[in-house]
Coordinates of C-alpha atoms in Angstrom, one line a residue:
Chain A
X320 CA -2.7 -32.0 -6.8
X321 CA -2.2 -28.7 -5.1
X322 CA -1.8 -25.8 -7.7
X323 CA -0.9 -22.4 -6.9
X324 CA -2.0 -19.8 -10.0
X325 CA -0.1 -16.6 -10.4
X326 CA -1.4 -13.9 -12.4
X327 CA -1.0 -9.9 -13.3
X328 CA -3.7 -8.2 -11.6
X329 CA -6.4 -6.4 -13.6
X330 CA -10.4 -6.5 -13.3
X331 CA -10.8 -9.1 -15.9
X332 CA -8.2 -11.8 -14.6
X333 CA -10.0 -11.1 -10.9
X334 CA -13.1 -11.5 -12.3
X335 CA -12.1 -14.8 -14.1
X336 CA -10.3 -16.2 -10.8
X337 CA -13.8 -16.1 -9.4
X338 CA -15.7 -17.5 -12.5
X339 CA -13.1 -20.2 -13.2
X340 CA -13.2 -21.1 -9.4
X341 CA -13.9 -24.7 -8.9
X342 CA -18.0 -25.2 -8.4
X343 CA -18.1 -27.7 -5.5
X344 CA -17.2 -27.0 -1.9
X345 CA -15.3 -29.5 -0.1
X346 CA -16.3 -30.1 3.4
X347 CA -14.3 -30.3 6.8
X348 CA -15.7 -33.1 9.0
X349 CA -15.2 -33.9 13.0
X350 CA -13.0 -37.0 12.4
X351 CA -10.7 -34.1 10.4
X352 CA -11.1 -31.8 13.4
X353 CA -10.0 -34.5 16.2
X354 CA -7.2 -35.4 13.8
X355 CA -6.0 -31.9 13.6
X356 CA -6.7 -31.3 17.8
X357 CA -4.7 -34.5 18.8
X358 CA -1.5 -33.0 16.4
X359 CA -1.8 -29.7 18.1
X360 CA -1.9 -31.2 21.3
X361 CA 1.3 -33.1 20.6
X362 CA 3.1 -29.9 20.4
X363 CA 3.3 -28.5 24.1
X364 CA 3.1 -25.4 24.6
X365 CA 3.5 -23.3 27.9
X366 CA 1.4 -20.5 26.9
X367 CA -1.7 -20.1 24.4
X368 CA -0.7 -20.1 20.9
X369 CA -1.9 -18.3 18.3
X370 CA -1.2 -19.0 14.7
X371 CA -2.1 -17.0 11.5
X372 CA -0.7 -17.1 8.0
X373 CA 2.0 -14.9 8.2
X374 CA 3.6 -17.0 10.8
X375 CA 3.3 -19.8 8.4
X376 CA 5.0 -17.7 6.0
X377 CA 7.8 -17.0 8.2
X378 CA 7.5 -20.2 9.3
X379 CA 7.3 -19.6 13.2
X380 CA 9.8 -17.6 13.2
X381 CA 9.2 -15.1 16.6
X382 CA 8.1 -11.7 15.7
X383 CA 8.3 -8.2 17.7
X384 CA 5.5 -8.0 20.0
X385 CA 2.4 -6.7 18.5
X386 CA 2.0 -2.6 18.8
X387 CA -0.3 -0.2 17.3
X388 CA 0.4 2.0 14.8
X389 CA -1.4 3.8 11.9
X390 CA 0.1 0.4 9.4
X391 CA -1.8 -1.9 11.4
X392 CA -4.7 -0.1 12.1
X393 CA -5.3 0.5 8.8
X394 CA -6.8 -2.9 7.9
X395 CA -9.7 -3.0 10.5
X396 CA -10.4 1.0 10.2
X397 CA -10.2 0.4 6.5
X398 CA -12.6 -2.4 6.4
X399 CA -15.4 -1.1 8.6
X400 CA -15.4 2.2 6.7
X401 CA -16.1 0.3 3.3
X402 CA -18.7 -1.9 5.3
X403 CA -20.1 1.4 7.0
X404 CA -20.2 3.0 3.0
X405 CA -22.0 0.2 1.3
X406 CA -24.5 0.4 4.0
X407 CA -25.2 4.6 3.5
X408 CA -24.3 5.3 -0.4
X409 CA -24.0 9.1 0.9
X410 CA -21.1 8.0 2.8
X411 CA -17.5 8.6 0.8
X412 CA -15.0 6.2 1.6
X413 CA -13.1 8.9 3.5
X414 CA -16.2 10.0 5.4
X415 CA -17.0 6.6 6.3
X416 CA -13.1 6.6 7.7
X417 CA -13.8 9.6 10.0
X418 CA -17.1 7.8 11.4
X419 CA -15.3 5.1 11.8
X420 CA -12.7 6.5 13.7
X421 CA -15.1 8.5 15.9
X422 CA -17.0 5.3 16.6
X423 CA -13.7 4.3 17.9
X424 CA -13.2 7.1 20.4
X425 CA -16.5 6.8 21.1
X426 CA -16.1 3.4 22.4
X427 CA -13.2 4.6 25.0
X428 CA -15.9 7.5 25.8
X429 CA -18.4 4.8 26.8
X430 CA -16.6 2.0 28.8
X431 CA -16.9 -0.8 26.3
X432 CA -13.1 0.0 25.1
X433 CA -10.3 -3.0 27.1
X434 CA -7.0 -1.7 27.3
X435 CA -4.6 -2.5 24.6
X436 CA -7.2 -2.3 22.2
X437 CA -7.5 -0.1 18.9
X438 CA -9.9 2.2 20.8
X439 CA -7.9 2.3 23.7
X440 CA -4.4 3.0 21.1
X441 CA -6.9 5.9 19.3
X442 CA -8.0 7.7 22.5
X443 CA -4.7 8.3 23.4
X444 CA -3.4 8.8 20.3
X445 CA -2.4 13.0 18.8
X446 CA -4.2 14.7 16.5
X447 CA -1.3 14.1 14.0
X448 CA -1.2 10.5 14.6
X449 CA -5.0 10.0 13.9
X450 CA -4.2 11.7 10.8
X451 CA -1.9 9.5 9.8
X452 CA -4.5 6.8 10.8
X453 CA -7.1 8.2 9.0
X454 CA -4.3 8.6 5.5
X455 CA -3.4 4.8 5.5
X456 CA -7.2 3.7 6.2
X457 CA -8.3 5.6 3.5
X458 CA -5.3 3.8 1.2
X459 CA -6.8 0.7 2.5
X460 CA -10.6 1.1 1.9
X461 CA -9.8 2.9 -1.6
X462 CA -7.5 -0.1 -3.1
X463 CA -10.1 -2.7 -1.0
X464 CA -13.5 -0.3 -3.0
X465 CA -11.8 -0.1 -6.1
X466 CA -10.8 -4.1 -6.7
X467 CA -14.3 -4.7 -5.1
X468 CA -15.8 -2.4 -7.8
X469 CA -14.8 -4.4 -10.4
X470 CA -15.9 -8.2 -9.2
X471 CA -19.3 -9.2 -11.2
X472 CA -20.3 -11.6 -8.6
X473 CA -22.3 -10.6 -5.4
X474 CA -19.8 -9.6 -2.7
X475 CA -19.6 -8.3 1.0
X476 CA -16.8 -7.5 2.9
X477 CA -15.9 -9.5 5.8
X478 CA -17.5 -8.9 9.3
X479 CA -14.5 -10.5 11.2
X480 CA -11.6 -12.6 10.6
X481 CA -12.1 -16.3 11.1
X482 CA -11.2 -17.6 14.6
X483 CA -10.8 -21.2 15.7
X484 CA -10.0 -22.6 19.3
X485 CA -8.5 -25.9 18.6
X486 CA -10.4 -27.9 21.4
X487 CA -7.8 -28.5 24.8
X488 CA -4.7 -27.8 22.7
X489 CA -4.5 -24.7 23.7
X490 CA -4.4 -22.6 20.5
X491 CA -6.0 -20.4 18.5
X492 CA -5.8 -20.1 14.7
X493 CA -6.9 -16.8 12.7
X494 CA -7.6 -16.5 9.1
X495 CA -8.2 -13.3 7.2
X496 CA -10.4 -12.5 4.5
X497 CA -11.3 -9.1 3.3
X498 CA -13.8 -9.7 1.0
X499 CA -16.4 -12.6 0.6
X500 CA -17.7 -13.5 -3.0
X501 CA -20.8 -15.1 -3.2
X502 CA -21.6 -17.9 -6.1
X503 CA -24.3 -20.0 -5.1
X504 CA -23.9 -21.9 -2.2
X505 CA -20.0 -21.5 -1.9
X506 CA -18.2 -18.5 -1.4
X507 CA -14.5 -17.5 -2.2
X508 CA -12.3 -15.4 -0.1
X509 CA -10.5 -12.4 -1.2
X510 CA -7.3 -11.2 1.0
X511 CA -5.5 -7.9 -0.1
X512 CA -1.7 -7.9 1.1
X513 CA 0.9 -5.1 1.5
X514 CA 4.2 -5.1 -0.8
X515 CA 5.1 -8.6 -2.7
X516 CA 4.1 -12.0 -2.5
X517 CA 7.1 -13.9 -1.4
X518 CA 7.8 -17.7 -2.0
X519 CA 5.9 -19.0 0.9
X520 CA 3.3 -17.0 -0.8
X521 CA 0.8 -20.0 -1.3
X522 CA 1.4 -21.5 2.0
X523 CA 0.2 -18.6 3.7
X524 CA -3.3 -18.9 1.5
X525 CA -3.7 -22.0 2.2
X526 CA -3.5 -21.7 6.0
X527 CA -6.4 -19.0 5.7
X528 CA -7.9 -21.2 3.4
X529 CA -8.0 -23.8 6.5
X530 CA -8.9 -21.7 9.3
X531 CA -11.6 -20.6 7.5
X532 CA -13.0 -24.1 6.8
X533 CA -12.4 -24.6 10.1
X534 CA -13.9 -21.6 11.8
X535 CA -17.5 -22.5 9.3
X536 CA -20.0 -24.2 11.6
X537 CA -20.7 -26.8 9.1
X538 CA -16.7 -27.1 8.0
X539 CA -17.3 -26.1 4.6
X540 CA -14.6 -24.8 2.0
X541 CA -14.3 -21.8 0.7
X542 CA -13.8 -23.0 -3.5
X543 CA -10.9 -20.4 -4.0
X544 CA -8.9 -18.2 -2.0
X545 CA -7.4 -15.3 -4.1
X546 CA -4.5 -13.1 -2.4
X547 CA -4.0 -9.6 -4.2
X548 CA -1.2 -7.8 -3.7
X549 CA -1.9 -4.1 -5.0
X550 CA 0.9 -2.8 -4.7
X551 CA 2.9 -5.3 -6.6
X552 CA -0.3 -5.8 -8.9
X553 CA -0.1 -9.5 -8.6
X554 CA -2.9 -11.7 -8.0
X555 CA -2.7 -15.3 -6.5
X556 CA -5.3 -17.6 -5.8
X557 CA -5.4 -21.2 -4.2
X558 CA -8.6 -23.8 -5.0
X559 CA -10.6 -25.1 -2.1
X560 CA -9.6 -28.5 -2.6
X561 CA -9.2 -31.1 0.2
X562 CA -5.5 -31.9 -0.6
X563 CA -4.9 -27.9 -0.3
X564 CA -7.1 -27.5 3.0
X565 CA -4.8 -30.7 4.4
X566 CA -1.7 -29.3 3.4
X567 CA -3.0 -25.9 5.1
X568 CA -3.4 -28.0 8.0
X569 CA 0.1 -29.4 8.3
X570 CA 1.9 -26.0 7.1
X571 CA -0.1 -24.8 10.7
X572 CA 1.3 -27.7 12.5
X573 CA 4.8 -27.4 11.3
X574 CA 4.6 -23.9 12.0
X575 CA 3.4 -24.6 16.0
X576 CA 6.7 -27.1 16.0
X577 CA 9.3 -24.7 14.7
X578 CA 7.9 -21.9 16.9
X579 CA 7.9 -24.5 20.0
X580 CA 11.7 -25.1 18.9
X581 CA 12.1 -21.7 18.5
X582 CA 11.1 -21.2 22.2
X583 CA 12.8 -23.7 23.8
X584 CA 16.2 -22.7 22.4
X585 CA 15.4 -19.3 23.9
X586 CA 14.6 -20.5 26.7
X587 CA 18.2 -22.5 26.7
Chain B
X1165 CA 3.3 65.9 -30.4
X1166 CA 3.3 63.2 -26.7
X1167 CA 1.3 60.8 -25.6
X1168 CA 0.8 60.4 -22.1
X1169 CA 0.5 56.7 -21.3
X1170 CA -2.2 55.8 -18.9
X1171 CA -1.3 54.4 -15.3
X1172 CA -2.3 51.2 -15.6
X1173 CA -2.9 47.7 -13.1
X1174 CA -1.8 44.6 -14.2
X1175 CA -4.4 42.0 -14.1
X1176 CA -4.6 38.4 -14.9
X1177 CA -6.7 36.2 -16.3
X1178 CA -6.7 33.9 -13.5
X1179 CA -5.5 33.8 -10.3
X1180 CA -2.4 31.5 -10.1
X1181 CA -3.3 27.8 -9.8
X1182 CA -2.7 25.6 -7.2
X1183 CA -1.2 22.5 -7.2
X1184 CA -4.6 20.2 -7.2
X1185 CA -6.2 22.4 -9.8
X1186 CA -3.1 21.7 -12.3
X1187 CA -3.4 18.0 -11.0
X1188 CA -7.5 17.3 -11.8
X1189 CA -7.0 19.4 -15.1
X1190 CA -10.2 19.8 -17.2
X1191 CA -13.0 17.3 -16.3
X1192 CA -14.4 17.2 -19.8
X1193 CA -11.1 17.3 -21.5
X1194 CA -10.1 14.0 -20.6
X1195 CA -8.6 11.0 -22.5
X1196 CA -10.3 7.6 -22.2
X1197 CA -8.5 5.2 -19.9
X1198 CA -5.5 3.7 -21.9
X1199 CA -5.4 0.1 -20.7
X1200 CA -3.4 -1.1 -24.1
X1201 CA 0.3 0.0 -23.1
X1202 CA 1.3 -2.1 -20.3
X1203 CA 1.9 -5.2 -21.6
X1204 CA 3.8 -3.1 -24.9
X1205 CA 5.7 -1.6 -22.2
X1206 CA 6.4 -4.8 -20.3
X1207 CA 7.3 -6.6 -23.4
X1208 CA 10.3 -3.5 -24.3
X1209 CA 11.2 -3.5 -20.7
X1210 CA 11.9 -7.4 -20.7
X1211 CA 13.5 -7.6 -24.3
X1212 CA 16.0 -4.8 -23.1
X1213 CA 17.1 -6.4 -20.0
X1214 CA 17.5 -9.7 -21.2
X1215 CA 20.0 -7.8 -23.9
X1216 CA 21.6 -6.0 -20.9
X1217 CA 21.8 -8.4 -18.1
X1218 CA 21.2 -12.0 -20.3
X1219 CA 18.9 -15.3 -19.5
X1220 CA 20.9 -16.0 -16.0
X1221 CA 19.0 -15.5 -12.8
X1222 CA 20.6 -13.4 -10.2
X1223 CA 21.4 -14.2 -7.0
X1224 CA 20.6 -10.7 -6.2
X1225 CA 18.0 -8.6 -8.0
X1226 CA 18.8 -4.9 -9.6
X1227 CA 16.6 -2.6 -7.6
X1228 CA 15.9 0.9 -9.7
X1229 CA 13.9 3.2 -7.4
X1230 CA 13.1 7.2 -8.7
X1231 CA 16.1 8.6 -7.0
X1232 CA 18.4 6.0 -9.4
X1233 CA 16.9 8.1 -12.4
X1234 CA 17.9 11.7 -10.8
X1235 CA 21.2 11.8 -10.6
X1236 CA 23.9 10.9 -13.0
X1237 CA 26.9 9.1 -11.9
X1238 CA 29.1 12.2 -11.6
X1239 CA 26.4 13.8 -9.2
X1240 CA 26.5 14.0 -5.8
X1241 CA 23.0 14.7 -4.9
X1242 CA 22.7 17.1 -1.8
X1243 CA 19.3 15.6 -1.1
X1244 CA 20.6 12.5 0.3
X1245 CA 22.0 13.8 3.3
X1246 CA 20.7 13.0 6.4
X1247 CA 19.3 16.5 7.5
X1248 CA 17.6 16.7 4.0
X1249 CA 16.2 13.2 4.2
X1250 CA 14.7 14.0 7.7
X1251 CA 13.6 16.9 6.2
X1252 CA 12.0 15.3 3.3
X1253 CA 10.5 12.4 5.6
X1254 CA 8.7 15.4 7.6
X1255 CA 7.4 17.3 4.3
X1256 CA 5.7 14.2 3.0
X1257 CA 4.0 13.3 6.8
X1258 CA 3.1 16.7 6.3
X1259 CA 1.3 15.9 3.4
X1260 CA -0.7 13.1 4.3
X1261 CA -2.2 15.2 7.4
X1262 CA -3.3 17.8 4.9
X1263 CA -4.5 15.1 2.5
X1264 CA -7.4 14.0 5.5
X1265 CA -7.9 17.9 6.0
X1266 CA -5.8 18.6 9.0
X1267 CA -4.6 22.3 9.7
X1268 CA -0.8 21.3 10.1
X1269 CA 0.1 24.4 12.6
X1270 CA 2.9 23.0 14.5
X1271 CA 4.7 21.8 11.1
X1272 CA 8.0 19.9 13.0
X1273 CA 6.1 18.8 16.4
X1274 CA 3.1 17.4 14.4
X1275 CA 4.8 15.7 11.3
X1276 CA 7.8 14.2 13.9
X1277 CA 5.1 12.8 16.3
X1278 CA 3.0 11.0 13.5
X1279 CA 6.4 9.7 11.8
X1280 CA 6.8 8.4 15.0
X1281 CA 3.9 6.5 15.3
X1282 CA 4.4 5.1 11.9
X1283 CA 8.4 3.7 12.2
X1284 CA 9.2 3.7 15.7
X1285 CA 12.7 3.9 16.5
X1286 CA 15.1 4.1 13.2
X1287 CA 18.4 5.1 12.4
X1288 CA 16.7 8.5 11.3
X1289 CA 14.6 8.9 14.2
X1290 CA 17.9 8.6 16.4
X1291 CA 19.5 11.2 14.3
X1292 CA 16.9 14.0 15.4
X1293 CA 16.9 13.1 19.0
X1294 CA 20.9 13.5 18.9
X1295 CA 20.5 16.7 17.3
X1296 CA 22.1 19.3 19.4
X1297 CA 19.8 22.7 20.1
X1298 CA 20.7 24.8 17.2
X1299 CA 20.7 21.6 14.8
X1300 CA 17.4 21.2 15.9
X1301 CA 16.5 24.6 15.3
X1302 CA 17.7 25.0 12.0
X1303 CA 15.8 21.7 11.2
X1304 CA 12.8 23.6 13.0
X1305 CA 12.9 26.4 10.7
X1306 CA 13.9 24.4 7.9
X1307 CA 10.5 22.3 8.0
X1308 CA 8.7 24.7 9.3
X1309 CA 9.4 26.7 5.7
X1310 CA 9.0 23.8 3.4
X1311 CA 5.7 23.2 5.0
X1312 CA 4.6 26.5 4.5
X1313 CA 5.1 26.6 0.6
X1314 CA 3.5 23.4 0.4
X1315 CA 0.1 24.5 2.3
X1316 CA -0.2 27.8 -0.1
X1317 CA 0.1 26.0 -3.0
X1318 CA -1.5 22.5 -2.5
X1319 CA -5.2 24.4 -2.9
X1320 CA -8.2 22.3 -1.5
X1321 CA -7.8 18.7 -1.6
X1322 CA -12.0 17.0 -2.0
X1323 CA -12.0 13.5 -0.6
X1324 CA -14.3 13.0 -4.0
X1325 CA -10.8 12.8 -5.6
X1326 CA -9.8 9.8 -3.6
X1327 CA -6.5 11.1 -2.3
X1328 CA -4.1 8.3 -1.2
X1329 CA -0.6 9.1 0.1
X1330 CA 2.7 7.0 0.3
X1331 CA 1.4 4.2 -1.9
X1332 CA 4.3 2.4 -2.9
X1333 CA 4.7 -0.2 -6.1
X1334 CA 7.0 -3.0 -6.6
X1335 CA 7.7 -4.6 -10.0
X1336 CA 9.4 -7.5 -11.2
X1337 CA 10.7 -7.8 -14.2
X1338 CA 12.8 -10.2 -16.3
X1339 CA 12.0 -13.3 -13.8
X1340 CA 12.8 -11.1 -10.6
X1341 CA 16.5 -9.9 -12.3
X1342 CA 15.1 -6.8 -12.3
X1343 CA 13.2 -5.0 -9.3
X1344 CA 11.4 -1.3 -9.8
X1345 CA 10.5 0.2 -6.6
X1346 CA 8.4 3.2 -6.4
X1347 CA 6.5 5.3 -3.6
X1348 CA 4.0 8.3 -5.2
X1349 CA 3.8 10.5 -2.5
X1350 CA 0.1 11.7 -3.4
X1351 CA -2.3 10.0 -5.7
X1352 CA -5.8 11.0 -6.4
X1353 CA -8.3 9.8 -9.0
X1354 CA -9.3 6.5 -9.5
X1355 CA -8.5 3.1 -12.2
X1356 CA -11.9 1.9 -12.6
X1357 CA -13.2 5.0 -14.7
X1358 CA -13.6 4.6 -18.0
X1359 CA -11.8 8.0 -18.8
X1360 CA -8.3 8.4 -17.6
X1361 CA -8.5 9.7 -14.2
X1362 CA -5.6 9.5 -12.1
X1363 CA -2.9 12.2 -11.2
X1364 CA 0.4 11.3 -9.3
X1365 CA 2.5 13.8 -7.5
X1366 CA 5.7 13.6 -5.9
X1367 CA 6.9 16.1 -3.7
X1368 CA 10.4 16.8 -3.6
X1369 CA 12.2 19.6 -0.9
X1370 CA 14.9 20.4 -3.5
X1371 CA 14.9 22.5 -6.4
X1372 CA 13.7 20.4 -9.6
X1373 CA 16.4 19.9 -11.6
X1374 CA 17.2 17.6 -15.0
X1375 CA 16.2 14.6 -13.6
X1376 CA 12.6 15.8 -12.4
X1377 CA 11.5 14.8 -15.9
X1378 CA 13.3 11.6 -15.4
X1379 CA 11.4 11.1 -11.8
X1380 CA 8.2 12.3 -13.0
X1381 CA 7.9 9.7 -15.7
X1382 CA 9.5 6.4 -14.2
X1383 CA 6.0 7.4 -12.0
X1384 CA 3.8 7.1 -14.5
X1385 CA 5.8 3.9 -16.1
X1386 CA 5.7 2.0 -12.8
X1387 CA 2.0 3.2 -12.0
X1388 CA 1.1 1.8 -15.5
X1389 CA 2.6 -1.6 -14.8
X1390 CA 1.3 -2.1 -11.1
X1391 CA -2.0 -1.4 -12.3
X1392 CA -2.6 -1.7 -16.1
X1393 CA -4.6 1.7 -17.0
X1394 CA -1.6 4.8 -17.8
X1395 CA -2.0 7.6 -15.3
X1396 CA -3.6 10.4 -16.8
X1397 CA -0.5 13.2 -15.8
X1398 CA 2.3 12.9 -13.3
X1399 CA 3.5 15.9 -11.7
X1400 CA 6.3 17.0 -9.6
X1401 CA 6.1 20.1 -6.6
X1402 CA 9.1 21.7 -4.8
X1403 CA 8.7 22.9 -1.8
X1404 CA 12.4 24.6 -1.8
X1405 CA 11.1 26.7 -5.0
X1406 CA 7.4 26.5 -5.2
X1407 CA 7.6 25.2 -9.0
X1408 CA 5.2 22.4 -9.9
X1409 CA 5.8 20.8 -13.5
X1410 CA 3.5 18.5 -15.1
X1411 CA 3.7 16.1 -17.8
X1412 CA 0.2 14.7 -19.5
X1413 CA 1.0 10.7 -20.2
X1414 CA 0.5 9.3 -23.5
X1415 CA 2.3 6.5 -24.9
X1416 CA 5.8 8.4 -26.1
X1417 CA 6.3 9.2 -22.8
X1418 CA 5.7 5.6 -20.7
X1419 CA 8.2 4.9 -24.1
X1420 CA 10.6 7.0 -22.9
X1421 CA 10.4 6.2 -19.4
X1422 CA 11.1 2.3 -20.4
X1423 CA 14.2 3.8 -22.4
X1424 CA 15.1 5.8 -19.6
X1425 CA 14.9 2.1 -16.9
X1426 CA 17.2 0.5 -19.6
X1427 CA 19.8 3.3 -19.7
X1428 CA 20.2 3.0 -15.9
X1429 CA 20.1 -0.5 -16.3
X1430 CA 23.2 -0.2 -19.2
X1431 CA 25.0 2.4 -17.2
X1432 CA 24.7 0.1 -13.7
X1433 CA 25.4 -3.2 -15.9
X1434 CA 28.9 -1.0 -17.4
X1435 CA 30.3 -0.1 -14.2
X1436 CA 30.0 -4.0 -12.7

């Protein structure tokens, strides 16, 4: 039985989420891989695909094409910086922004920036609009640090997202995670979201959930996956269960059909 | 007989505080974090509306933002317009540049090209560039003023304070009948203290009038909600005046501020 818990967010129901967590991991195997590649492959595609959960959530429908702008750099500024002040306590979060930012620019300085990428969107960004950068990274890494702060259990914020290249079907899945809690030998994911969880809420969990099972060498599960929404101060979390990481799977499928319909009819 | 009075020089005690200092108040004077009155509040909020609106789900939810609890009915409120929201969108861009320590020189250029960067192309955006060249001027100056106030007064702004800008809440209430939206245009302290810590402050470009109190405390009601601990003062700046007031938050006041949701609520549920 898949079960999707809602609950008002405070430090005490987050730190409960992750103590009431189930304790054993559920595993992803090759025969589960294979089975996922051959539906993938049924769904033709004329260019590489790339799914997330927030296509799940809209379930394929197209999107504007992807620009930067001081929303979505926030996450990945925002992220390193809390990374970059764990790692020097002398660092405040909005110092650690600034670094950040310059190791950005620095990047562009030194060759190793490709175009289109933040670097490249930073370098030739104003003064103004760094600002502005450097405002919603430091929302960011504050609400990230401050629901962080209050966890019990070890924890570490994510290095990347989780990539996986479904083998010859021509796509590519992405999971995000923020923050990585540590119990034991399993680990649950923490993903912190802008505005309100809407009702294909859980379905969106459960395809990061997936992805990230998938992107783990070995294949295994993450035991929980908790979404927080500060803004709405909701928390929502989905167990790492295999009926959860299969429906994960087919909400990703069903998402690479609709947007294959949704492509052909354009095409029409 | 006379007595000859004494030129004298008026001095006092202080010199005038600025915004921040009113904002971070005493240090050692400080409450302890009330984390008790949320789910009080929530509980008068939800009994309310149910009396108001009934058990029935709506096909489309109330939405209450701050502006609903300004004006009254018979108001027009000037700062709607479009000039004055521009204007409004450009002081509070103008505010999160300051709040990362940028020098905002250029008040208009700088604050249009970083709302730019954020929106792209809107309605309001269209409306500058359509602006003939005395419009724009006007507008210019206009900003340009605002802008000034706000940079004398604000006083330094430590990243030690945790300054966050634009953060914007959402609340449902009454299974989703009910929807409060809010956006705190500066916010510093922080929720995992143990004595209460954060300040809000919303920065408005008209004169504070009657329903500044109003605004000022549906903040620190929607604050308390989205995150559990009651704000520790909510305060209100006007850029067109240079008047800040500021309202310490206790518990009559987050009761008030529910009061206040429901009578919008009963005056919007009337006129349907």
């Amino acid at each position: 039985m898949s079960a999707l818990t809602h609950r008002r967010y405070s430090r005490n129901v987050l730190n409960r989420l992750i103590e009431e967590a189930p304790s054993e991991s559920k595993s992803l195997t090759d025969d589960h891989r294979h089975s996922l590649s051959a539906r993938f492959r049924g769904v033709a595609s004329a260019d590489h695909r790339r799914l997330d959960a927030w296509m799940v959530e809209r379930a394929g429908q197209p999107m504007g094409a992807f620009r930067w702008s001081p929303t979505t750099a926030k996450r990945v500024v925002g992220n390193a910086a809390l990374r970059r002040a764990l790692h020097d306590p002398s660092l405040t979060r909005f110092d650690a922004v600034d670094i950040e930012l310059t190791d950005q620019l620095l990047r562009v300085a030194s060759g190793y920036a490709r175009s289109g990428s933040l670097a490249s969107y930073l370098a030739q960004a104003s003064p103004s609009v760094l600002g502005l950068v450097s405002a919603e990274a430091a929302n960011w890494t504050t609400q990230l640090g401050e629901a962080a702060e209050g966890i019990a259990a070890p924890w570490s914020v994510a290095t990347s997202d989780a990539y996986y290249d479904v083998a010859r079907a021509r796509t590519t899945l992405r999971g995000r995670r923020d923050l990585i809690i540590n119990r034991g030998l399993s680990r649950i994911l923490l993903r912190v979201r802008a505005g309100a969880p809407g009702k294909s809420a859980g379905p969106g969990l459960r395809a990061d959930l997936t992805i990230d099972a998938l992107a783990d060498a070995t294949g295994l599960a993450a035991t929980r996956v908790i979404g927080l929404w500060p803004e709405a101060g909701v928390v929502l979390s989905v167990d790492g269960t295999m009926e959860d990481l299969r429906s994960g799977a087919r909400d990703l499928v069903r998402t690479a059909v609709a947007h294959q319909r949704q492509q052909l009819a354009r095409a029409a | 007989m006379w007595r000859q009075t004494l030129r004298m020089t008026s001095l006092l005690d202080a010199s005038p505080l600025s915004v921040m200092e009113v904002l971070r108040g005493e240090r050692t004077t400080r409450p302890v974090a009330n984390a008790s009155a949320a789910p009080g509040l929530r509980a008068l909020l939800e009994d309310g509306i149910f009396e108001l609106l009934g058990p029935a789900l709506r096909d489309e939810p109330v939405t209450l933002r701050a502006s609903s609890l300004q004006s009254t009915p018979h108001t027009y409120d000037l700062s709607r317009s479009t000039p004055a929201q521009v204007r409004g969108i450009l002081i509070t861009q103008a505010l999160r540049l300051m709040s990362v320590g940028l020098d905002v020189d250029d008040a208009f250029g700088e604050t249009l090209l970083a709302w730019r960067a954020d929106v792209g192309t809107n309605e309001l955006t269209n409306f500058v560039d359509q602006l003939d060249a005395d419009e724009r001027a006007r507008l210019v100056t206009d900003v340009t003023a605002h802008c000034v106030t706000l940079k004398r007064s604000l006083g330094p702004l430590s990243n030690r304070w945790l300054p966050r800008t634009s953060l914007r809440a959402y609340q449902r209430l009454a299974g989703g009948n009910v929807v409060l939206r809010d956006v705190i245009d500066l916010m510093v302290g922080t929720t995992t203290s143990d004595v209460a810590s954060v300040a809000l402050l919303d920065v408005t470009t008209s004169p504070l009038g009657e329903g500044a109190e109003r605004v000022m405390r549906y903040h620190a009601l929607v604050q308390t909600l989205r995150t559990s601990i009651a704000p520790l003062r909510s305060s209100m700046f006007s850029t067109a005046t240079g008047d800040l007031w500021s309202l310490d938050v206790d518990d009559e006041l987050l009761t008030r501020a529910a009061l206040d949701v429901l009578d919008v609520l009963s005056q919007l549920a009337a006129s349907a």
